[in-house]
mmCIF file with all atom_site columns, C-alpha atoms in Angstrom:
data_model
loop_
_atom_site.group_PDB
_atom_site.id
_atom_site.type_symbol
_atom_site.label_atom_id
_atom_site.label_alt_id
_atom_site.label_comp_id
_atom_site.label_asym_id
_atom_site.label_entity_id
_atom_site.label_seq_id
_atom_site.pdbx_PDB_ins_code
_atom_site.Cartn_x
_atom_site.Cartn_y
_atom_site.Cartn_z
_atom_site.occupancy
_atom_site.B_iso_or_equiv
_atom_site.pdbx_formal_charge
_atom_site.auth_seq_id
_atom_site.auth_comp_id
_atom_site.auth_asym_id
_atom_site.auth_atom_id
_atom_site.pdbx_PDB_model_num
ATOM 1   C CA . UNK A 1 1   ? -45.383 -22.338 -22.272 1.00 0.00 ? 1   UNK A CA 1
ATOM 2   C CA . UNK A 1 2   ? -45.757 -23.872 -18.740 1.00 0.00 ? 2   UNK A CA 1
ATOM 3   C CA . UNK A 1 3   ? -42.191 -25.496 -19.504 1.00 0.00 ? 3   UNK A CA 1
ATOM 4   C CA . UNK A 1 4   ? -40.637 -21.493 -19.620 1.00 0.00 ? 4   UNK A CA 1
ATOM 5   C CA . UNK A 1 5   ? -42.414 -20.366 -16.431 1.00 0.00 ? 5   UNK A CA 1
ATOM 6   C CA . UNK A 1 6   ? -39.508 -19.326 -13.408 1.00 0.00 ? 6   UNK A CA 1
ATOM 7   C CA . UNK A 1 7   ? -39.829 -17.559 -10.056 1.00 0.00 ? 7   UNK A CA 1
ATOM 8   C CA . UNK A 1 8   ? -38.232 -13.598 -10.572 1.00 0.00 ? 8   UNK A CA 1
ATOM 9   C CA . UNK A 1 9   ? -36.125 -11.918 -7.848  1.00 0.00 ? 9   UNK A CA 1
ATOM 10  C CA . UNK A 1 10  ? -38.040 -8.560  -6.986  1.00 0.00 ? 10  UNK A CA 1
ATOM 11  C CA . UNK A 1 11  ? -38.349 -5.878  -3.814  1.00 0.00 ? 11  UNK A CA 1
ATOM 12  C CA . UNK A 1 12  ? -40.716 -3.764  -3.283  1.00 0.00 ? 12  UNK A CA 1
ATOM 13  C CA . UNK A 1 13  ? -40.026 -0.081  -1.276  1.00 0.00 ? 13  UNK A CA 1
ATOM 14  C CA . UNK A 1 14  ? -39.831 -0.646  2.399   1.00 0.00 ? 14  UNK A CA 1
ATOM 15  C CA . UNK A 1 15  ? -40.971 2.409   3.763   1.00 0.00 ? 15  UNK A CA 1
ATOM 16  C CA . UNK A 1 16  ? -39.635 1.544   7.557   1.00 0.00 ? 16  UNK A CA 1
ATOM 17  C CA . UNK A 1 17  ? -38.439 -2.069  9.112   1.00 0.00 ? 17  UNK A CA 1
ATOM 18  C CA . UNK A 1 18  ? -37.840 -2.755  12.777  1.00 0.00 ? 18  UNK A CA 1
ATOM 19  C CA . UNK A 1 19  ? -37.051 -6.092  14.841  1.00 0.00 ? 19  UNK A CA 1
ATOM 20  C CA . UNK A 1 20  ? -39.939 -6.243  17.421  1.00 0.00 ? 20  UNK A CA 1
ATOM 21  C CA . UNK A 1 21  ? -38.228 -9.729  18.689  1.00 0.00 ? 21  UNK A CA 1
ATOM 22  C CA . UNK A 1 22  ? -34.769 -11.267 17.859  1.00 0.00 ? 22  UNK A CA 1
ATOM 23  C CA . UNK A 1 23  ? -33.922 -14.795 19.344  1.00 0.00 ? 23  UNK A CA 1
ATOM 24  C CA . UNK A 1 24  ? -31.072 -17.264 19.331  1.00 0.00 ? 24  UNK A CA 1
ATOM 25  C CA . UNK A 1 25  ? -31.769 -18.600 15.555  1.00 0.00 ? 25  UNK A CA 1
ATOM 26  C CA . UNK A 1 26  ? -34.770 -16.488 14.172  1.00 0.00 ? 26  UNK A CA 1
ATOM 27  C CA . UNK A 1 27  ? -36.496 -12.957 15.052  1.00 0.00 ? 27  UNK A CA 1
ATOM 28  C CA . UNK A 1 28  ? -39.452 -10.897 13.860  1.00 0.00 ? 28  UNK A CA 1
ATOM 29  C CA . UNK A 1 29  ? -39.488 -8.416  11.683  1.00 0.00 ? 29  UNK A CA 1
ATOM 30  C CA . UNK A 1 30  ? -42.319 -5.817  10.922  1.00 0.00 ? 30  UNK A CA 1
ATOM 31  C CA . UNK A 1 31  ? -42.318 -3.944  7.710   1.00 0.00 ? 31  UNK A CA 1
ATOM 32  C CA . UNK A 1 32  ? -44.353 -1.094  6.121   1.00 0.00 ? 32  UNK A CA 1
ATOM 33  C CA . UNK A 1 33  ? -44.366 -1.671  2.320   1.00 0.00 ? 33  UNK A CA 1
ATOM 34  C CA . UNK A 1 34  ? -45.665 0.626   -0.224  1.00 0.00 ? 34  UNK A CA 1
ATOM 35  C CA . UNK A 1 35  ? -48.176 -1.685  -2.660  1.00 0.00 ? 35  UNK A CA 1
ATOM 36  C CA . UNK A 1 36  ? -48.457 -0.823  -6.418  1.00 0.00 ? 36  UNK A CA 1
ATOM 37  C CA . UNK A 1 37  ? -51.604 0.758   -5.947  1.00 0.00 ? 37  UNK A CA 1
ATOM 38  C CA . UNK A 1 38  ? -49.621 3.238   -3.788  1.00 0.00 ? 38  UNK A CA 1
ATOM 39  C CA . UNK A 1 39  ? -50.984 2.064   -0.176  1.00 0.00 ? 39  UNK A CA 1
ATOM 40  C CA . UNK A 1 40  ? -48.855 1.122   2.477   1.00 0.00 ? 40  UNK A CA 1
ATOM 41  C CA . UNK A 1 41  ? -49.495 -1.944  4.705   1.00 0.00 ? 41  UNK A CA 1
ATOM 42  C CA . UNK A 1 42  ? -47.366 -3.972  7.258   1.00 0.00 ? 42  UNK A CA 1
ATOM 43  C CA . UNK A 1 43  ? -46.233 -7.122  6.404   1.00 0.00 ? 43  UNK A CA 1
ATOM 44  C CA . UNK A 1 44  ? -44.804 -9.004  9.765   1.00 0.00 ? 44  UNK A CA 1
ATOM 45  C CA . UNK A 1 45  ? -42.725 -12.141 8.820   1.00 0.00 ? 45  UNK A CA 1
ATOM 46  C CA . UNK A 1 46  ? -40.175 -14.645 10.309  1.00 0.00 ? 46  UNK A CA 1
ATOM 47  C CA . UNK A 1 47  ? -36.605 -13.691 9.558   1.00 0.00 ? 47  UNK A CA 1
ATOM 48  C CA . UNK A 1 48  ? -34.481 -17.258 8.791   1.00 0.00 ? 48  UNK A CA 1
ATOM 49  C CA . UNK A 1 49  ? -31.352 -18.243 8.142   1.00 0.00 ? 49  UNK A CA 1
ATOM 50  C CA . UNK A 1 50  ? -31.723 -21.131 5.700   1.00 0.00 ? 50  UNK A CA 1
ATOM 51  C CA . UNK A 1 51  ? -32.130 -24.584 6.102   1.00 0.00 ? 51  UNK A CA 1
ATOM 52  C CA . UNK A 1 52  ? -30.440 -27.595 4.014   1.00 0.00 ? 52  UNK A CA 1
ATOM 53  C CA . UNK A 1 53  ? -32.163 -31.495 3.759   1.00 0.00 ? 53  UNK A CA 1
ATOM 54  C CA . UNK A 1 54  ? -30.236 -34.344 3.208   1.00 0.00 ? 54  UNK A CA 1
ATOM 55  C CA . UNK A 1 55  ? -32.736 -37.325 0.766   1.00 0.00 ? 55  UNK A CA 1
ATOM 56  C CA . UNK A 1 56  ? -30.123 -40.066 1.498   1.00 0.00 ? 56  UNK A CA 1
ATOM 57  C CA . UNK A 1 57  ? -31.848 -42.708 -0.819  1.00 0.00 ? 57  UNK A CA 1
ATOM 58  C CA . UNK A 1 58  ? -29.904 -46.405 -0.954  1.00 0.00 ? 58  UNK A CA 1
ATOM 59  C CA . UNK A 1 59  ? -29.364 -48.669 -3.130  1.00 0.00 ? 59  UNK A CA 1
ATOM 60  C CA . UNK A 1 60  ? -32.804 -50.449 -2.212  1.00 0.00 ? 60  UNK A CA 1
ATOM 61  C CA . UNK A 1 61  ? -34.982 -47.476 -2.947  1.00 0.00 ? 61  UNK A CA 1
ATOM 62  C CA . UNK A 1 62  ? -34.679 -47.000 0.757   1.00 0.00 ? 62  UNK A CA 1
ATOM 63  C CA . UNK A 1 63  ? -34.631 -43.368 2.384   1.00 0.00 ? 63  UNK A CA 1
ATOM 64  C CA . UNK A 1 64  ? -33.052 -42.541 5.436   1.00 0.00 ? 64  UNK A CA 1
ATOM 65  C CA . UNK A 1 65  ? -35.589 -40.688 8.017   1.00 0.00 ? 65  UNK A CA 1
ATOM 66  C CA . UNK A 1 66  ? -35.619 -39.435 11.485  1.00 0.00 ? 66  UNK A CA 1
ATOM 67  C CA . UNK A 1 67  ? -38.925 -39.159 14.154  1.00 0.00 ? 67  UNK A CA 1
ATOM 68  C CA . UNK A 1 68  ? -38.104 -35.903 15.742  1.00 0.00 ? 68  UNK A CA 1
ATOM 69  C CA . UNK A 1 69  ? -40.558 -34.023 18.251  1.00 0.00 ? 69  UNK A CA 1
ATOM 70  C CA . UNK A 1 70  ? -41.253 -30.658 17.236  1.00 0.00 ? 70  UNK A CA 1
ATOM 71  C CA . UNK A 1 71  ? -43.117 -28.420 19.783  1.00 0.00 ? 71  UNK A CA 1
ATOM 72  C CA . UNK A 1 72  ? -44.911 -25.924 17.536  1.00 0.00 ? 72  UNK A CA 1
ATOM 73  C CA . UNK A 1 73  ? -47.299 -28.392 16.082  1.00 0.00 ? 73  UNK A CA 1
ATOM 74  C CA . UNK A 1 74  ? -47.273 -30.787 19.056  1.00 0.00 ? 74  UNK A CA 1
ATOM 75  C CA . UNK A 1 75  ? -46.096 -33.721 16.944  1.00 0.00 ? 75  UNK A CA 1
ATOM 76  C CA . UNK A 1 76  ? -43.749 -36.407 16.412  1.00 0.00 ? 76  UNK A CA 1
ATOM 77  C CA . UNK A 1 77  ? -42.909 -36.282 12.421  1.00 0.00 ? 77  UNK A CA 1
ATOM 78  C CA . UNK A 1 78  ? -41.030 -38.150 10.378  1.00 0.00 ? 78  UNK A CA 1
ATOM 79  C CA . UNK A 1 79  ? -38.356 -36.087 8.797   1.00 0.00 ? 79  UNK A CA 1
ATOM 80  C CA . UNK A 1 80  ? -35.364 -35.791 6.446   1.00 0.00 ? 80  UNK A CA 1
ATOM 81  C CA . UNK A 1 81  ? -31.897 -35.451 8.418   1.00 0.00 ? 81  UNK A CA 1
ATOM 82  C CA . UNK A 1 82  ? -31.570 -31.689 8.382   1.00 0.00 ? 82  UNK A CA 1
ATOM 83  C CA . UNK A 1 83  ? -30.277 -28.184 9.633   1.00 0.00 ? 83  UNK A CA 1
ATOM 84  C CA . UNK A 1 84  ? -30.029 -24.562 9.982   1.00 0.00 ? 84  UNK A CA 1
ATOM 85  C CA . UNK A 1 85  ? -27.306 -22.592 7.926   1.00 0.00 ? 85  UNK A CA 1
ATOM 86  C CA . UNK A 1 86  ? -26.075 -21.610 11.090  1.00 0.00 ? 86  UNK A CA 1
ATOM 87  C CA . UNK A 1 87  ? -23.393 -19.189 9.687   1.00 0.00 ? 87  UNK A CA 1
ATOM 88  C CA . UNK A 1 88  ? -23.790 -15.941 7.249   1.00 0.00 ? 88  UNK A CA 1
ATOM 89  C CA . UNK A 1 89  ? -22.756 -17.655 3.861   1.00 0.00 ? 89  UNK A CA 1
ATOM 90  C CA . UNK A 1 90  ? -22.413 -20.879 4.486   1.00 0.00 ? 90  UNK A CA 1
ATOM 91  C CA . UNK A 1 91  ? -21.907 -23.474 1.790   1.00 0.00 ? 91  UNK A CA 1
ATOM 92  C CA . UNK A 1 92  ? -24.822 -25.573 2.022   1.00 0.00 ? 92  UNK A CA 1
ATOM 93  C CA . UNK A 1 93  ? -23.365 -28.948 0.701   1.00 0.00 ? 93  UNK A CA 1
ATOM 94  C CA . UNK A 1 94  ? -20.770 -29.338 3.815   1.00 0.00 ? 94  UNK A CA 1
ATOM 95  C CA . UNK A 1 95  ? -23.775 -28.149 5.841   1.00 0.00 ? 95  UNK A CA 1
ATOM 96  C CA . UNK A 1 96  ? -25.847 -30.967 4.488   1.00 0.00 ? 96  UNK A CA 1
ATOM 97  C CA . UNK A 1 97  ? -22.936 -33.492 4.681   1.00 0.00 ? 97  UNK A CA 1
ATOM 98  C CA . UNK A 1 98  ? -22.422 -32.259 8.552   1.00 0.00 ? 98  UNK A CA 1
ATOM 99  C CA . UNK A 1 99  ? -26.165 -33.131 9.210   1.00 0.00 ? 99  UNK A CA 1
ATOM 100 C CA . UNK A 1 100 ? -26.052 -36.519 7.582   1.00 0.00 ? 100 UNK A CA 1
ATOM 101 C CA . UNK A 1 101 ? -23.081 -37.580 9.714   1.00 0.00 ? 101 UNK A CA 1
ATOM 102 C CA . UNK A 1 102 ? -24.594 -35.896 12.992  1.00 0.00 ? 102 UNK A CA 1
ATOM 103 C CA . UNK A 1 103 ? -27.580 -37.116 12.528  1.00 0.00 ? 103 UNK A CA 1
ATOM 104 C CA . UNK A 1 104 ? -27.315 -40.414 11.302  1.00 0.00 ? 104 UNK A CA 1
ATOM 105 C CA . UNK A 1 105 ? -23.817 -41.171 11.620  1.00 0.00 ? 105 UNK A CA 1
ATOM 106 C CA . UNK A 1 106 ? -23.587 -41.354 7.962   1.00 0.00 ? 106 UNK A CA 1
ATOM 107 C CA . UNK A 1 107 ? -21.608 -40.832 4.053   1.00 0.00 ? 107 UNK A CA 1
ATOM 108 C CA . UNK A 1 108 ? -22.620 -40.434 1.322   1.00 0.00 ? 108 UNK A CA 1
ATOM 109 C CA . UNK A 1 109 ? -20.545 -40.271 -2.093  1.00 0.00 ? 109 UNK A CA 1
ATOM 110 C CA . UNK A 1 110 ? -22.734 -39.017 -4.920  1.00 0.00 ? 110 UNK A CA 1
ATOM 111 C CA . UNK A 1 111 ? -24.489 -35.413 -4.101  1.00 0.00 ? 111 UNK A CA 1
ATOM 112 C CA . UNK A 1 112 ? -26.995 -33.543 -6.455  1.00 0.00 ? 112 UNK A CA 1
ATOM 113 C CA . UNK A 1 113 ? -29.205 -31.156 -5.592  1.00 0.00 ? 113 UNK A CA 1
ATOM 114 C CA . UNK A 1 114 ? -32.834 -32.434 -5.941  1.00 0.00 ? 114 UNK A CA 1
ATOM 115 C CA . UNK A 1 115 ? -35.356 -29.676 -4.746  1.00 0.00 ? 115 UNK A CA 1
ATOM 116 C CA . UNK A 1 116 ? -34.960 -25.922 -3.976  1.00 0.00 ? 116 UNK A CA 1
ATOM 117 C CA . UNK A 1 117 ? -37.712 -24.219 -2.154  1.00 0.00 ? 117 UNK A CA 1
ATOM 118 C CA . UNK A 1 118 ? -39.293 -21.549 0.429   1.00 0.00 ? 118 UNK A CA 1
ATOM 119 C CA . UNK A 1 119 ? -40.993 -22.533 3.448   1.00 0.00 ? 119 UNK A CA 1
ATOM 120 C CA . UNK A 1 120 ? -43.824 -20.034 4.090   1.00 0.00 ? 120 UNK A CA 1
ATOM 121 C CA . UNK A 1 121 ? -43.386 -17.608 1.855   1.00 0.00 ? 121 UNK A CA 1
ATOM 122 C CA . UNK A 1 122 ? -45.938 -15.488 3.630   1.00 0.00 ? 122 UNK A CA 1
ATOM 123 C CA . UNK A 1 123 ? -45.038 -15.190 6.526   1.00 0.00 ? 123 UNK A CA 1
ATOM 124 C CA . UNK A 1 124 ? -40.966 -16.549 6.377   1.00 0.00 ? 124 UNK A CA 1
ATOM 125 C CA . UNK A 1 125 ? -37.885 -16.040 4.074   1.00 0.00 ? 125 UNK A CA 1
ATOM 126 C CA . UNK A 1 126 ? -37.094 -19.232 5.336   1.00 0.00 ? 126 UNK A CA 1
ATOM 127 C CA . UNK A 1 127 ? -35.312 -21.370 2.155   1.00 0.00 ? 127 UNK A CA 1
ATOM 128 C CA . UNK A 1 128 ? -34.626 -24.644 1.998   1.00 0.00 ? 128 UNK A CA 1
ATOM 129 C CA . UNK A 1 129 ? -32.535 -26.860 -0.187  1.00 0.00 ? 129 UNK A CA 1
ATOM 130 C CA . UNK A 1 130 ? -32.921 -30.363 -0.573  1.00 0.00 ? 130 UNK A CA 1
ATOM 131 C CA . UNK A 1 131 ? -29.620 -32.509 -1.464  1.00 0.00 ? 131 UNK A CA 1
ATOM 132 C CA . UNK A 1 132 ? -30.284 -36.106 -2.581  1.00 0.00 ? 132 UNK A CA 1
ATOM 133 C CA . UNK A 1 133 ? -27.262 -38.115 -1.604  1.00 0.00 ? 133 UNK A CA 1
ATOM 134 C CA . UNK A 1 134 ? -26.076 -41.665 -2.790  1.00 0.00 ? 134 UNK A CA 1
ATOM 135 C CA . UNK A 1 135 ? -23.427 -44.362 -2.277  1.00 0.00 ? 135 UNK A CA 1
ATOM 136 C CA . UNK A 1 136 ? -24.106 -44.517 1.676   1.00 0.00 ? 136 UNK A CA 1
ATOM 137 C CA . UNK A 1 137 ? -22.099 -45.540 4.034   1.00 0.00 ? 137 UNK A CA 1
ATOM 138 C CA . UNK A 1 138 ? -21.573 -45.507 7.633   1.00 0.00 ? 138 UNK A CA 1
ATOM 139 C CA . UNK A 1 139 ? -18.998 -42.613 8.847   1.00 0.00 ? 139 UNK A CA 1
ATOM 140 C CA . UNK A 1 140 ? -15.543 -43.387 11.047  1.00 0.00 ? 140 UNK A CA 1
ATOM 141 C CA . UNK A 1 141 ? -15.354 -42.437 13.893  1.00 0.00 ? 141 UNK A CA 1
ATOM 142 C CA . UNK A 1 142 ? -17.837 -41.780 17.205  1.00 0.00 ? 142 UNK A CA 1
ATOM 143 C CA . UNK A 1 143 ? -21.052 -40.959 16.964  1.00 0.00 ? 143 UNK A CA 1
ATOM 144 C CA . UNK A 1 144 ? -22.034 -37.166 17.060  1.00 0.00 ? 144 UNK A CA 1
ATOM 145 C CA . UNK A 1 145 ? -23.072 -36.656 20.832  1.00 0.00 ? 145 UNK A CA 1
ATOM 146 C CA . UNK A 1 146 ? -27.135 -35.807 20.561  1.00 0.00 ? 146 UNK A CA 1
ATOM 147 C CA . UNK A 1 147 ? -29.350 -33.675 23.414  1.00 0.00 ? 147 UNK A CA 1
ATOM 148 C CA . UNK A 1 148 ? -32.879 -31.768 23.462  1.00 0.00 ? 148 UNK A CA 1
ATOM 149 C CA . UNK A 1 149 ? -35.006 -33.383 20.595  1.00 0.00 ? 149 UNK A CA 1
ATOM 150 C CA . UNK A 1 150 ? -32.515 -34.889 18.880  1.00 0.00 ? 150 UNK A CA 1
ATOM 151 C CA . UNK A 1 151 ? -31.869 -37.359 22.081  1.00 0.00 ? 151 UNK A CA 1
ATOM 152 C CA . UNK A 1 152 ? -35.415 -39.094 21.595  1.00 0.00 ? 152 UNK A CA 1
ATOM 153 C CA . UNK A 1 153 ? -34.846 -39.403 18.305  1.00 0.00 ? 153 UNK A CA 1
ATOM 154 C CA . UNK A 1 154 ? -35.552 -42.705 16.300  1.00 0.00 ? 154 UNK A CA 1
ATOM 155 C CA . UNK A 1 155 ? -33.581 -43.404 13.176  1.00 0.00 ? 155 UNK A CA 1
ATOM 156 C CA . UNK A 1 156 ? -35.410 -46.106 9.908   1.00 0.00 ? 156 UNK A CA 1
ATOM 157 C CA . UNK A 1 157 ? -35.052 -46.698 6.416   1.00 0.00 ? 157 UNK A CA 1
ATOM 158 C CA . UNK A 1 158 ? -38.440 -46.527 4.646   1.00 0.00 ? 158 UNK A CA 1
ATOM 159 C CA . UNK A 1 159 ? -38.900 -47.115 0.953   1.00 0.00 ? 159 UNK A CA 1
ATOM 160 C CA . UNK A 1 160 ? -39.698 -44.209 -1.168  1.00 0.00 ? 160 UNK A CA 1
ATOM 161 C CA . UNK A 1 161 ? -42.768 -45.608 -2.331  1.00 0.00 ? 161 UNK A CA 1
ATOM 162 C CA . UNK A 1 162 ? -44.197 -46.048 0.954   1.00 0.00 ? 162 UNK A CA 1
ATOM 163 C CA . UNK A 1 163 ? -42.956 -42.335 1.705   1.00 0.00 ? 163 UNK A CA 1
ATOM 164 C CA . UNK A 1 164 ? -45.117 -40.652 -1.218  1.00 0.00 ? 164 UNK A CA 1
ATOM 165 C CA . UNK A 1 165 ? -48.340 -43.085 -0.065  1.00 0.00 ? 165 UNK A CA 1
ATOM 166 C CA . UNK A 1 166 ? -47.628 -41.796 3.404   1.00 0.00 ? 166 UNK A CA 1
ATOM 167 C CA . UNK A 1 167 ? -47.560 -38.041 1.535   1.00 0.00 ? 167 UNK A CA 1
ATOM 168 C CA . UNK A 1 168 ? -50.932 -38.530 -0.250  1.00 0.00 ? 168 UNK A CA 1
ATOM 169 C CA . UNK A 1 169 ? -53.010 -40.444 2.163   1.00 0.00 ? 169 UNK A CA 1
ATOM 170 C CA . UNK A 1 170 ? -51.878 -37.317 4.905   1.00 0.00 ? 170 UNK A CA 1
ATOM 171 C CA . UNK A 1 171 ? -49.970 -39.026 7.446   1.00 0.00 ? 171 UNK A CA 1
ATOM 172 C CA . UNK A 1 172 ? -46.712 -37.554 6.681   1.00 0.00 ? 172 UNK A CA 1
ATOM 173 C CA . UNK A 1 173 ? -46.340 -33.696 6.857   1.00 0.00 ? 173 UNK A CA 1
ATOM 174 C CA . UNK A 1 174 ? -42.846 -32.256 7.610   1.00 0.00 ? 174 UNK A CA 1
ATOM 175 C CA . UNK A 1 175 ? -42.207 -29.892 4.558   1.00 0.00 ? 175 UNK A CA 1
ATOM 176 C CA . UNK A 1 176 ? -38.892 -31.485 3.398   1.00 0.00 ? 176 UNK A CA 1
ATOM 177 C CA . UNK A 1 177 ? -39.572 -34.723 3.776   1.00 0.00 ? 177 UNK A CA 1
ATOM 178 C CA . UNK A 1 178 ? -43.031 -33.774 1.451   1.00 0.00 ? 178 UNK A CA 1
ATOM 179 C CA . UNK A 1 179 ? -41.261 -32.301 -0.997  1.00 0.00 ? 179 UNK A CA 1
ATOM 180 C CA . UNK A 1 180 ? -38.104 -34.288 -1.526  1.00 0.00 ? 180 UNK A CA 1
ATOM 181 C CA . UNK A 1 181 ? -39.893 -37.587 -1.562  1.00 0.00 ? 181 UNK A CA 1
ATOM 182 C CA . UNK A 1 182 ? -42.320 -36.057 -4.346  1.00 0.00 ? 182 UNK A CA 1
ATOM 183 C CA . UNK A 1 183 ? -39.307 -34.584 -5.828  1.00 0.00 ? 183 UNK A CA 1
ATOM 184 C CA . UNK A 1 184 ? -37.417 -37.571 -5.928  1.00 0.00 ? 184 UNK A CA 1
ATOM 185 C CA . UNK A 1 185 ? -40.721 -40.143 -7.452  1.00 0.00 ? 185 UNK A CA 1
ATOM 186 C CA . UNK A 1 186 ? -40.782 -37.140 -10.459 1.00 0.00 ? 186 UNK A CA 1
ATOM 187 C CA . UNK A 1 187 ? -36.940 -37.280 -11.193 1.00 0.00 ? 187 UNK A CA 1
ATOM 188 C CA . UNK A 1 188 ? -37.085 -41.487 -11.094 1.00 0.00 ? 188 UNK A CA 1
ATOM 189 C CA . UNK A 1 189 ? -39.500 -41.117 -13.461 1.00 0.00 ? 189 UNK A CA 1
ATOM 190 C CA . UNK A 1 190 ? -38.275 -37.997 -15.539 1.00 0.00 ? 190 UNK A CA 1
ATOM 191 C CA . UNK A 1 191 ? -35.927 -38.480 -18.624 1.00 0.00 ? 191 UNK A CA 1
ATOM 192 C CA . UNK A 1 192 ? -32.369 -38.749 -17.765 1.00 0.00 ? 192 UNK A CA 1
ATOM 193 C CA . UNK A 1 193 ? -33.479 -40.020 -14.521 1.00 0.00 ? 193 UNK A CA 1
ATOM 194 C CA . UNK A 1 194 ? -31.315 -38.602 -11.358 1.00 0.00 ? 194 UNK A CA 1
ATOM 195 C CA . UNK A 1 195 ? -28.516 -38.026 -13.256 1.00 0.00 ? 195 UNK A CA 1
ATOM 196 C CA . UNK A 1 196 ? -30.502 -35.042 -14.868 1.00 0.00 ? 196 UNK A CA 1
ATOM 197 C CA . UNK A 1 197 ? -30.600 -33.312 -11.489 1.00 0.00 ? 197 UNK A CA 1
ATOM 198 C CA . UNK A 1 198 ? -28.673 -30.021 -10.744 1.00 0.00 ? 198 UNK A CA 1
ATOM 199 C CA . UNK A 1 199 ? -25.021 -30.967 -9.403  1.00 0.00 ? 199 UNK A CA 1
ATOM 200 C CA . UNK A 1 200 ? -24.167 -30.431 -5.540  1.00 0.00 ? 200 UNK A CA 1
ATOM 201 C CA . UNK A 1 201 ? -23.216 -26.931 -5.798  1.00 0.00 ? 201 UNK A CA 1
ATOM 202 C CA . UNK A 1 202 ? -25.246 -24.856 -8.108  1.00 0.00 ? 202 UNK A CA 1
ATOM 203 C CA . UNK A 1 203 ? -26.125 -21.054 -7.545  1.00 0.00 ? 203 UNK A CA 1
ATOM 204 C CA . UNK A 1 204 ? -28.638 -20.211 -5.050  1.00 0.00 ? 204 UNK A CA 1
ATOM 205 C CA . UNK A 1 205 ? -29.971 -17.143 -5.451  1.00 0.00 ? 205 UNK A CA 1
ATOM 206 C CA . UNK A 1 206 ? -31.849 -17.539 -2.299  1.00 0.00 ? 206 UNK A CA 1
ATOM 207 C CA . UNK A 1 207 ? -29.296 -17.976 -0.024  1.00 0.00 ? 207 UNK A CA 1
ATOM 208 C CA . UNK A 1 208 ? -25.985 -16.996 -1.832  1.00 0.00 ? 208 UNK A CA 1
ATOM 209 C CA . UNK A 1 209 ? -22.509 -18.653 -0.616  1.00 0.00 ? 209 UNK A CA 1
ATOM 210 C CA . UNK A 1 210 ? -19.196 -19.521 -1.852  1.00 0.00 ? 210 UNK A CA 1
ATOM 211 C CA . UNK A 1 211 ? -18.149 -22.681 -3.519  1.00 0.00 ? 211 UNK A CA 1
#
């Protein structure tokens, strides 16, 4: 039954690893691992630490979004506020609520998680979980002092239904903002609504940390 179906945890025997390059947030690591079929092959991938999304989504179907440049792909996107899990563990709901208030300079009292996910999965471990926060407000206190990128950045409130035509028509493309605003049409229209969703701190097997 398609409603049973669930990703499984599994590692397959890495024969040797090294790090050919290791920079301030990510590296590179090449692996050789041994395939059922009892070949070896490399598998080079992007080693990540994480990365949580805040969907802050108001009480007028409005969603909080950022323009950020982002150099890779020579682009401006559109984007959900959002972070690295900068530290080894880190609980991923005050890492969300610290992006939401740098960011934005915003609160939020209702959190659920909405969306868990993995980047690239071939060619990253690269996770990301997508909060969906509620009951916004603006924070106390000064602003969150912003440089590189972030200075240029422009802040709007979109409604989600313009979001998800932006999705399917293919003028919106930042992976987060993709999959929480597809995420978040589903659980409007699922039963139980958004109070079905997962609360703010669930397991994540993914990227463990404490509560």
């Amino acid at each position: 039954m398609a409603m049973g179906i669930a990703d499984s945890g599994e590692s397959w025997e890495v024969i040797a690893s090294r790090t050919p390059f290791e920079g301030a947030k990510t590296a590179v690591r090449s692996e050789q691992v041994s395939m059922p079929d009892g070949s070896v092959v490399r598998r080079d991938y992007q080693v990540h630490p994480g990365s949580v999304c805040v969907l802050a989504y108001d009480e007028d179907g409005g969603v909080l979004v950022l323009r950020q440049y982002r150099h890779p792909v020579r682009h401006k996107l559109w984007e959900l506020p959002a972070g690295l899990l900068d530290v080894p563990g880190e609980n991923p709901l005050h890492a969300a609520q610290r992006e939401l208030y740098e960011e934005a300079h915003v609160k939020a009292e209702d959190w659920r998680v909405l969306v868990d996910f993995f980047a690239s999965p071939g060619g990253s471990d690269e996770a990301i979980r997508v909060f969906l926060a509620r009951g916004l407000s603006e924070a106390e206190g000064a602003r969150y002092e912003v440089s590189e990128e972030e200075a240029d950045m422009e802040v709007a409130r979109v409604p989600l239904a313009d979001l998800v035509r932006g999705v399917l028509e293919g003028r919106l493309g930042n992976p987060g903002l993709v999959t929480g605003a597809l995420a978040l049409s589903a659980a409007l229209a699922a039963p139980g609504g958004l109070d079905a969703l997962r609360p703010a701190q669930p397991p994540w097997p993914a990227r463990p940390y404490e509560a």
